[in-house]
């Protein structure tokens, strides 16, 4: 699994002009699922994200986690995180999980996040989405379960 995690002051997902998910202060997780990913990897990834100390304390140091600040979470599926651009100019997505399997694992990840975070919103798996966010910092991390 791969995730781009962005610390935000606000974010939202729109589909066909309708807002389907929005948050205030917290994190946006762009989540990519590969064809060999499992619930164990999803657990490891969420556990890491949930404990990341990426919010500033009263001294301006990044010492606080999502729970420490009561942050919100927006999870958006993004199979393009598994794109390969090694050959030619058109990305290949053969390493991305099949839509049916990836959707199940995406939903599992979201439910796991809901056990810890006070407010979790999502986009819609497989939909064409407009994602808007205000990146706080900017602060962006890239995580891959292969390296966790």
PDB file of N, CA and C in Angstrom, residues 79-148:
ATOM      1  N   UNK A  79      -5.467   5.011  -7.246  1.00  0.00           N
ATOM      2  CA  UNK A  79      -4.716   3.905  -7.830  1.00  0.00           C
ATOM      3  C   UNK A  79      -3.489   4.387  -8.583  1.00  0.00           C
ATOM      4  N   UNK A  80      -3.462   5.650  -8.979  1.00  0.00           N
ATOM      5  CA  UNK A  80      -2.327   6.169  -9.750  1.00  0.00           C
ATOM      6  C   UNK A  80      -1.036   6.201  -8.935  1.00  0.00           C
ATOM      7  N   UNK A  81      -1.108   5.988  -7.626  1.00  0.00           N
ATOM      8  CA  UNK A  81       0.110   5.897  -6.832  1.00  0.00           C
ATOM      9  C   UNK A  81       0.923   4.657  -7.191  1.00  0.00           C
ATOM     10  N   UNK A  82       0.307   3.733  -7.907  1.00  0.00           N
ATOM     11  CA  UNK A  82       1.016   2.542  -8.362  1.00  0.00           C
ATOM     12  C   UNK A  82       1.417   2.631  -9.837  1.00  0.00           C
ATOM     13  N   UNK A  83       1.409   3.814 -10.383  1.00  0.00           N
ATOM     14  CA  UNK A  83       1.803   3.998 -11.780  1.00  0.00           C
ATOM     15  C   UNK A  83       3.293   3.724 -11.952  1.00  0.00           C
ATOM     16  N   UNK A  84       3.625   3.114 -13.065  1.00  0.00           N
ATOM     17  CA  UNK A  84       5.021   2.942 -13.453  1.00  0.00           C
ATOM     18  C   UNK A  84       5.250   3.747 -14.724  1.00  0.00           C
ATOM     19  N   UNK A  85       6.298   4.546 -14.700  1.00  0.00           N
ATOM     20  CA  UNK A  85       6.625   5.381 -15.861  1.00  0.00           C
ATOM     21  C   UNK A  85       7.976   4.978 -16.443  1.00  0.00           C
ATOM     22  N   UNK A  86       8.362   3.720 -16.230  1.00  0.00           N
ATOM     23  CA  UNK A  86       9.667   3.242 -16.680  1.00  0.00           C
ATOM     24  C   UNK A  86       9.774   3.166 -18.196  1.00  0.00           C
ATOM     25  N   UNK A  87       8.675   2.842 -18.852  1.00  0.00           N
ATOM     26  CA  UNK A  87       8.720   2.668 -20.310  1.00  0.00           C
ATOM     27  C   UNK A  87       7.782   3.657 -20.965  1.00  0.00           C
ATOM     28  N   UNK A  88       8.285   4.368 -21.928  1.00  0.00           N
ATOM     29  CA  UNK A  88       7.449   5.286 -22.685  1.00  0.00           C
ATOM     30  C   UNK A  88       6.950   6.451 -21.840  1.00  0.00           C
ATOM     31  N   UNK A  89       5.926   7.107 -22.360  1.00  0.00           N
ATOM     32  CA  UNK A  89       5.391   8.296 -21.705  1.00  0.00           C
ATOM     33  C   UNK A  89       3.995   8.099 -21.143  1.00  0.00           C
ATOM     34  N   UNK A  90       3.423   6.932 -21.357  1.00  0.00           N
ATOM     35  CA  UNK A  90       2.094   6.646 -20.818  1.00  0.00           C
ATOM     36  C   UNK A  90       2.259   5.744 -19.604  1.00  0.00           C
ATOM     37  N   UNK A  91       1.813   6.184 -18.423  1.00  0.00           N
ATOM     38  CA  UNK A  91       1.973   5.359 -17.222  1.00  0.00           C
ATOM     39  C   UNK A  91       1.256   4.016 -17.350  1.00  0.00           C
ATOM     40  N   UNK A  92       1.870   3.014 -16.756  1.00  0.00           N
ATOM     41  CA  UNK A  92       1.271   1.680 -16.663  1.00  0.00           C
ATOM     42  C   UNK A  92       0.753   1.490 -15.244  1.00  0.00           C
ATOM     43  N   UNK A  93      -0.416   0.890 -15.120  1.00  0.00           N
ATOM     44  CA  UNK A  93      -1.027   0.694 -13.812  1.00  0.00           C
ATOM     45  C   UNK A  93      -1.168  -0.785 -13.463  1.00  0.00           C
ATOM     46  N   UNK A  94      -0.320  -1.632 -14.032  1.00  0.00           N
ATOM     47  CA  UNK A  94      -0.442  -3.071 -13.810  1.00  0.00           C
ATOM     48  C   UNK A  94      -0.148  -3.482 -12.367  1.00  0.00           C
ATOM     49  N   UNK A  95       0.553  -2.645 -11.608  1.00  0.00           N
ATOM     50  CA  UNK A  95       0.841  -2.975 -10.210  1.00  0.00           C
ATOM     51  C   UNK A  95      -0.287  -2.584  -9.264  1.00  0.00           C
ATOM     52  N   UNK A  96      -1.260  -1.831  -9.751  1.00  0.00           N
ATOM     53  CA  UNK A  96      -2.406  -1.448  -8.917  1.00  0.00           C
ATOM     54  C   UNK A  96      -3.303  -2.657  -8.703  1.00  0.00           C
ATOM     55  N   UNK A  97      -3.967  -2.679  -7.561  1.00  0.00           N
ATOM     56  CA  UNK A  97      -4.874  -3.777  -7.253  1.00  0.00           C
ATOM     57  C   UNK A  97      -6.088  -3.778  -8.165  1.00  0.00           C
ATOM     58  N   UNK A  98      -6.696  -4.946  -8.330  1.00  0.00           N
ATOM     59  CA  UNK A  98      -7.924  -5.022  -9.116  1.00  0.00           C
ATOM     60  C   UNK A  98      -8.991  -4.175  -8.418  1.00  0.00           C
ATOM     61  N   UNK A  99      -9.880  -3.546  -9.172  1.00  0.00           N
ATOM     62  CA  UNK A  99     -10.883  -2.677  -8.542  1.00  0.00           C
ATOM     63  C   UNK A  99     -11.681  -3.349  -7.428  1.00  0.00           C
ATOM     64  N   UNK A 100     -12.118  -4.578  -7.626  1.00  0.00           N
ATOM     65  CA  UNK A 100     -12.930  -5.249  -6.601  1.00  0.00           C
ATOM     66  C   UNK A 100     -12.143  -5.486  -5.322  1.00  0.00           C
ATOM     67  N   UNK A 101     -10.927  -6.011  -5.456  1.00  0.00           N
ATOM     68  CA  UNK A 101     -10.099  -6.277  -4.278  1.00  0.00           C
ATOM     69  C   UNK A 101      -9.666  -4.980  -3.604  1.00  0.00           C
ATOM     70  N   UNK A 102      -9.268  -4.003  -4.411  1.00  0.00           N
ATOM     71  CA  UNK A 102      -8.806  -2.724  -3.860  1.00  0.00           C
ATOM     72  C   UNK A 102      -9.928  -2.005  -3.118  1.00  0.00           C
ATOM     73  N   UNK A 103     -11.136  -2.083  -3.640  1.00  0.00           N
ATOM     74  CA  UNK A 103     -12.259  -1.426  -2.971  1.00  0.00           C
ATOM     75  C   UNK A 103     -12.490  -2.021  -1.586  1.00  0.00           C
ATOM     76  N   UNK A 104     -12.441  -3.341  -1.482  1.00  0.00           N
ATOM     77  CA  UNK A 104     -12.631  -3.988  -0.184  1.00  0.00           C
ATOM     78  C   UNK A 104     -11.564  -3.552   0.816  1.00  0.00           C
ATOM     79  N   UNK A 105     -10.304  -3.479   0.373  1.00  0.00           N
ATOM     80  CA  UNK A 105      -9.225  -3.089   1.268  1.00  0.00           C
ATOM     81  C   UNK A 105      -9.292  -1.604   1.606  1.00  0.00           C
ATOM     82  N   UNK A 106      -9.691  -0.790   0.650  1.00  0.00           N
ATOM     83  CA  UNK A 106      -9.905   0.648   0.904  1.00  0.00           C
ATOM     84  C   UNK A 106     -10.969   0.822   1.982  1.00  0.00           C
ATOM     85  N   UNK A 107     -12.080   0.123   1.858  1.00  0.00           N
ATOM     86  CA  UNK A 107     -13.159   0.225   2.849  1.00  0.00           C
ATOM     87  C   UNK A 107     -12.693  -0.289   4.211  1.00  0.00           C
ATOM     88  N   UNK A 108     -11.888  -1.337   4.232  1.00  0.00           N
ATOM     89  CA  UNK A 108     -11.347  -1.853   5.476  1.00  0.00           C
ATOM     90  C   UNK A 108     -10.471  -0.791   6.137  1.00  0.00           C
ATOM     91  N   UNK A 109      -9.616  -0.147   5.342  1.00  0.00           N
ATOM     92  CA  UNK A 109      -8.730   0.901   5.853  1.00  0.00           C
ATOM     93  C   UNK A 109      -9.539   2.054   6.451  1.00  0.00           C
ATOM     94  N   UNK A 110     -10.578   2.484   5.755  1.00  0.00           N
ATOM     95  CA  UNK A 110     -11.420   3.582   6.240  1.00  0.00           C
ATOM     96  C   UNK A 110     -12.069   3.207   7.567  1.00  0.00           C
ATOM     97  N   UNK A 111     -12.613   1.997   7.662  1.00  0.00           N
ATOM     98  CA  UNK A 111     -13.238   1.568   8.912  1.00  0.00           C
ATOM     99  C   UNK A 111     -12.213   1.491  10.044  1.00  0.00           C
ATOM    100  N   UNK A 112     -11.018   1.073   9.711  1.00  0.00           N
ATOM    101  CA  UNK A 112      -9.952   1.028  10.729  1.00  0.00           C
ATOM    102  C   UNK A 112      -9.625   2.436  11.206  1.00  0.00           C
ATOM    103  N   UNK A 113      -9.538   3.383  10.316  1.00  0.00           N
ATOM    104  CA  UNK A 113      -9.267   4.777  10.686  1.00  0.00           C
ATOM    105  C   UNK A 113     -10.385   5.321  11.572  1.00  0.00           C
ATOM    106  N   UNK A 114     -11.610   4.945  11.289  1.00  0.00           N
ATOM    107  CA  UNK A 114     -12.759   5.432  12.073  1.00  0.00           C
ATOM    108  C   UNK A 114     -12.719   4.958  13.528  1.00  0.00           C
ATOM    109  N   UNK A 115     -12.024   3.885  13.810  1.00  0.00           N
ATOM    110  CA  UNK A 115     -11.912   3.426  15.204  1.00  0.00           C
ATOM    111  C   UNK A 115     -11.035   4.365  16.030  1.00  0.00           C
ATOM    112  N   UNK A 116     -10.108   5.084  15.375  1.00  0.00           N
ATOM    113  CA  UNK A 116      -9.161   5.942  16.094  1.00  0.00           C
ATOM    114  C   UNK A 116      -9.432   7.431  15.938  1.00  0.00           C
ATOM    115  N   UNK A 117      -9.794   7.848  14.754  1.00  0.00           N
ATOM    116  CA  UNK A 117      -9.942   9.279  14.479  1.00  0.00           C
ATOM    117  C   UNK A 117     -11.352   9.743  14.832  1.00  0.00           C
ATOM    118  N   UNK A 118     -11.457  10.975  15.280  1.00  0.00           N
ATOM    119  CA  UNK A 118     -12.764  11.479  15.727  1.00  0.00           C
ATOM    120  C   UNK A 118     -13.720  11.741  14.569  1.00  0.00           C
ATOM    121  N   UNK A 119     -13.186  12.026  13.371  1.00  0.00           N
ATOM    122  CA  UNK A 119     -14.043  12.305  12.218  1.00  0.00           C
ATOM    123  C   UNK A 119     -13.308  11.881  10.949  1.00  0.00           C
ATOM    124  N   UNK A 120     -13.892  10.943  10.199  1.00  0.00           N
ATOM    125  CA  UNK A 120     -13.288  10.443   8.963  1.00  0.00           C
ATOM    126  C   UNK A 120     -14.291  10.599   7.830  1.00  0.00           C
ATOM    127  N   UNK A 121     -13.844  11.230   6.760  1.00  0.00           N
ATOM    128  CA  UNK A 121     -14.642  11.383   5.545  1.00  0.00           C
ATOM    129  C   UNK A 121     -13.910  10.684   4.412  1.00  0.00           C
ATOM    130  N   UNK A 122     -14.622  10.449   3.313  1.00  0.00           N
ATOM    131  CA  UNK A 122     -14.017   9.777   2.165  1.00  0.00           C
ATOM    132  C   UNK A 122     -14.489  10.419   0.868  1.00  0.00           C
ATOM    133  N   UNK A 123     -13.775  10.043  -0.178  1.00  0.00           N
ATOM    134  CA  UNK A 123     -14.278  10.282  -1.519  1.00  0.00           C
ATOM    135  C   UNK A 123     -15.159   9.093  -1.877  1.00  0.00           C
ATOM    136  N   UNK A 124     -15.278   8.800  -3.148  1.00  0.00           N
ATOM    137  CA  UNK A 124     -16.046   7.642  -3.591  1.00  0.00           C
ATOM    138  C   UNK A 124     -15.138   6.778  -4.452  1.00  0.00           C
ATOM    139  N   UNK A 125     -14.918   5.569  -4.023  1.00  0.00           N
ATOM    140  CA  UNK A 125     -13.991   4.677  -4.721  1.00  0.00           C
ATOM    141  C   UNK A 125     -14.372   4.560  -6.189  1.00  0.00           C
ATOM    142  N   UNK A 126     -13.385   4.737  -7.057  1.00  0.00           N
ATOM    143  CA  UNK A 126     -13.584   4.557  -8.487  1.00  0.00           C
ATOM    144  C   UNK A 126     -14.211   5.733  -9.210  1.00  0.00           C
ATOM    145  N   UNK A 127     -14.642   6.753  -8.486  1.00  0.00           N
ATOM    146  CA  UNK A 127     -15.286   7.912  -9.120  1.00  0.00           C
ATOM    147  C   UNK A 127     -14.237   8.914  -9.582  1.00  0.00           C
ATOM    148  N   UNK A 128     -14.622   9.748 -10.532  1.00  0.00           N
ATOM    149  CA  UNK A 128     -13.799  10.891 -10.926  1.00  0.00           C
ATOM    150  C   UNK A 128     -14.083  11.986  -9.907  1.00  0.00           C
ATOM    151  N   UNK A 129     -13.041  12.404  -9.177  1.00  0.00           N
ATOM    152  CA  UNK A 129     -13.239  13.320  -8.054  1.00  0.00           C
ATOM    153  C   UNK A 129     -12.411  14.579  -8.225  1.00  0.00           C
ATOM    154  N   UNK A 130     -12.932  15.679  -7.713  1.00  0.00           N
ATOM    155  CA  UNK A 130     -12.177  16.917  -7.585  1.00  0.00           C
ATOM    156  C   UNK A 130     -11.810  17.038  -6.118  1.00  0.00           C
ATOM    157  N   UNK A 131     -10.514  17.015  -5.824  1.00  0.00           N
ATOM    158  CA  UNK A 131     -10.036  17.103  -4.455  1.00  0.00           C
ATOM    159  C   UNK A 131      -9.428  18.487  -4.254  1.00  0.00           C
ATOM    160  N   UNK A 132      -9.933  19.202  -3.268  1.00  0.00           N
ATOM    161  CA  UNK A 132      -9.419  20.529  -2.931  1.00  0.00           C
ATOM    162  C   UNK A 132      -8.886  20.474  -1.512  1.00  0.00           C
ATOM    163  N   UNK A 133      -7.752  21.120  -1.299  1.00  0.00           N
ATOM    164  CA  UNK A 133      -7.206  21.134   0.047  1.00  0.00           C
ATOM    165  C   UNK A 133      -6.317  22.346   0.249  1.00  0.00           C
ATOM    166  N   UNK A 134      -6.168  22.705   1.509  1.00  0.00           N
ATOM    167  CA  UNK A 134      -5.210  23.729   1.901  1.00  0.00           C
ATOM    168  C   UNK A 134      -4.135  22.999   2.687  1.00  0.00           C
ATOM    169  N   UNK A 135      -2.985  22.781   2.034  1.00  0.00           N
ATOM    170  CA  UNK A 135      -1.875  22.059   2.639  1.00  0.00           C
ATOM    171  C   UNK A 135      -1.221  22.971   3.661  1.00  0.00           C
ATOM    172  N   UNK A 136      -1.169  22.528   4.897  1.00  0.00           N
ATOM    173  CA  UNK A 136      -0.653  23.312   6.009  1.00  0.00           C
ATOM    174  C   UNK A 136       0.849  23.110   6.116  1.00  0.00           C
ATOM    175  N   UNK A 137       1.609  24.092   5.723  1.00  0.00           N
ATOM    176  CA  UNK A 137       3.068  24.012   5.853  1.00  0.00           C
ATOM    177  C   UNK A 137       3.816  24.516   4.640  1.00  0.00           C
ATOM    178  N   UNK A 138       3.781  23.883   3.527  1.00  0.00           N
ATOM    179  CA  UNK A 138       3.159  22.590   3.197  1.00  0.00           C
ATOM    180  C   UNK A 138       3.873  21.432   3.889  1.00  0.00           C
ATOM    181  N   UNK A 139       3.097  20.439   4.233  1.00  0.00           N
ATOM    182  CA  UNK A 139       3.621  19.263   4.921  1.00  0.00           C
ATOM    183  C   UNK A 139       3.034  18.044   4.232  1.00  0.00           C
ATOM    184  N   UNK A 140       3.885  17.306   3.509  1.00  0.00           N
ATOM    185  CA  UNK A 140       3.450  16.138   2.743  1.00  0.00           C
ATOM    186  C   UNK A 140       4.444  15.003   2.946  1.00  0.00           C
ATOM    187  N   UNK A 141       3.918  13.805   3.208  1.00  0.00           N
ATOM    188  CA  UNK A 141       4.741  12.612   3.371  1.00  0.00           C
ATOM    189  C   UNK A 141       4.284  11.530   2.400  1.00  0.00           C
ATOM    190  N   UNK A 142       5.221  10.701   1.972  1.00  0.00           N
ATOM    191  CA  UNK A 142       4.926   9.551   1.132  1.00  0.00           C
ATOM    192  C   UNK A 142       5.298   8.308   1.897  1.00  0.00           C
ATOM    193  N   UNK A 143       4.351   7.388   2.058  1.00  0.00           N
ATOM    194  CA  UNK A 143       4.601   6.136   2.795  1.00  0.00           C
ATOM    195  C   UNK A 143       4.305   4.950   1.912  1.00  0.00           C
ATOM    196  N   UNK A 144       5.109   3.920   2.044  1.00  0.00           N
ATOM    197  CA  UNK A 144       4.923   2.674   1.313  1.00  0.00           C
ATOM    198  C   UNK A 144       5.114   1.544   2.313  1.00  0.00           C
ATOM    199  N   UNK A 145       4.171   0.614   2.375  1.00  0.00           N
ATOM    200  CA  UNK A 145       4.264  -0.462   3.364  1.00  0.00           C
ATOM    201  C   UNK A 145       5.490  -1.337   3.149  1.00  0.00           C
ATOM    202  N   UNK A 146       6.056  -1.340   1.958  1.00  0.00           N
ATOM    203  CA  UNK A 146       7.290  -2.086   1.710  1.00  0.00           C
ATOM    204  C   UNK A 146       8.415  -1.530   2.582  1.00  0.00           C
ATOM    205  N   UNK A 147       8.339  -0.254   2.901  1.00  0.00           N
ATOM    206  CA  UNK A 147       9.429   0.401   3.649  1.00  0.00           C
ATOM    207  C   UNK A 147       9.070   0.672   5.112  1.00  0.00           C
ATOM    208  N   UNK A 148       7.904   0.236   5.578  1.00  0.00           N
ATOM    209  CA  UNK A 148       7.529   0.499   6.983  1.00  0.00           C
ATOM    210  C   UNK A 148       8.005  -0.616   7.891  1.00  0.00           C
TER     211      UNK A 148
END
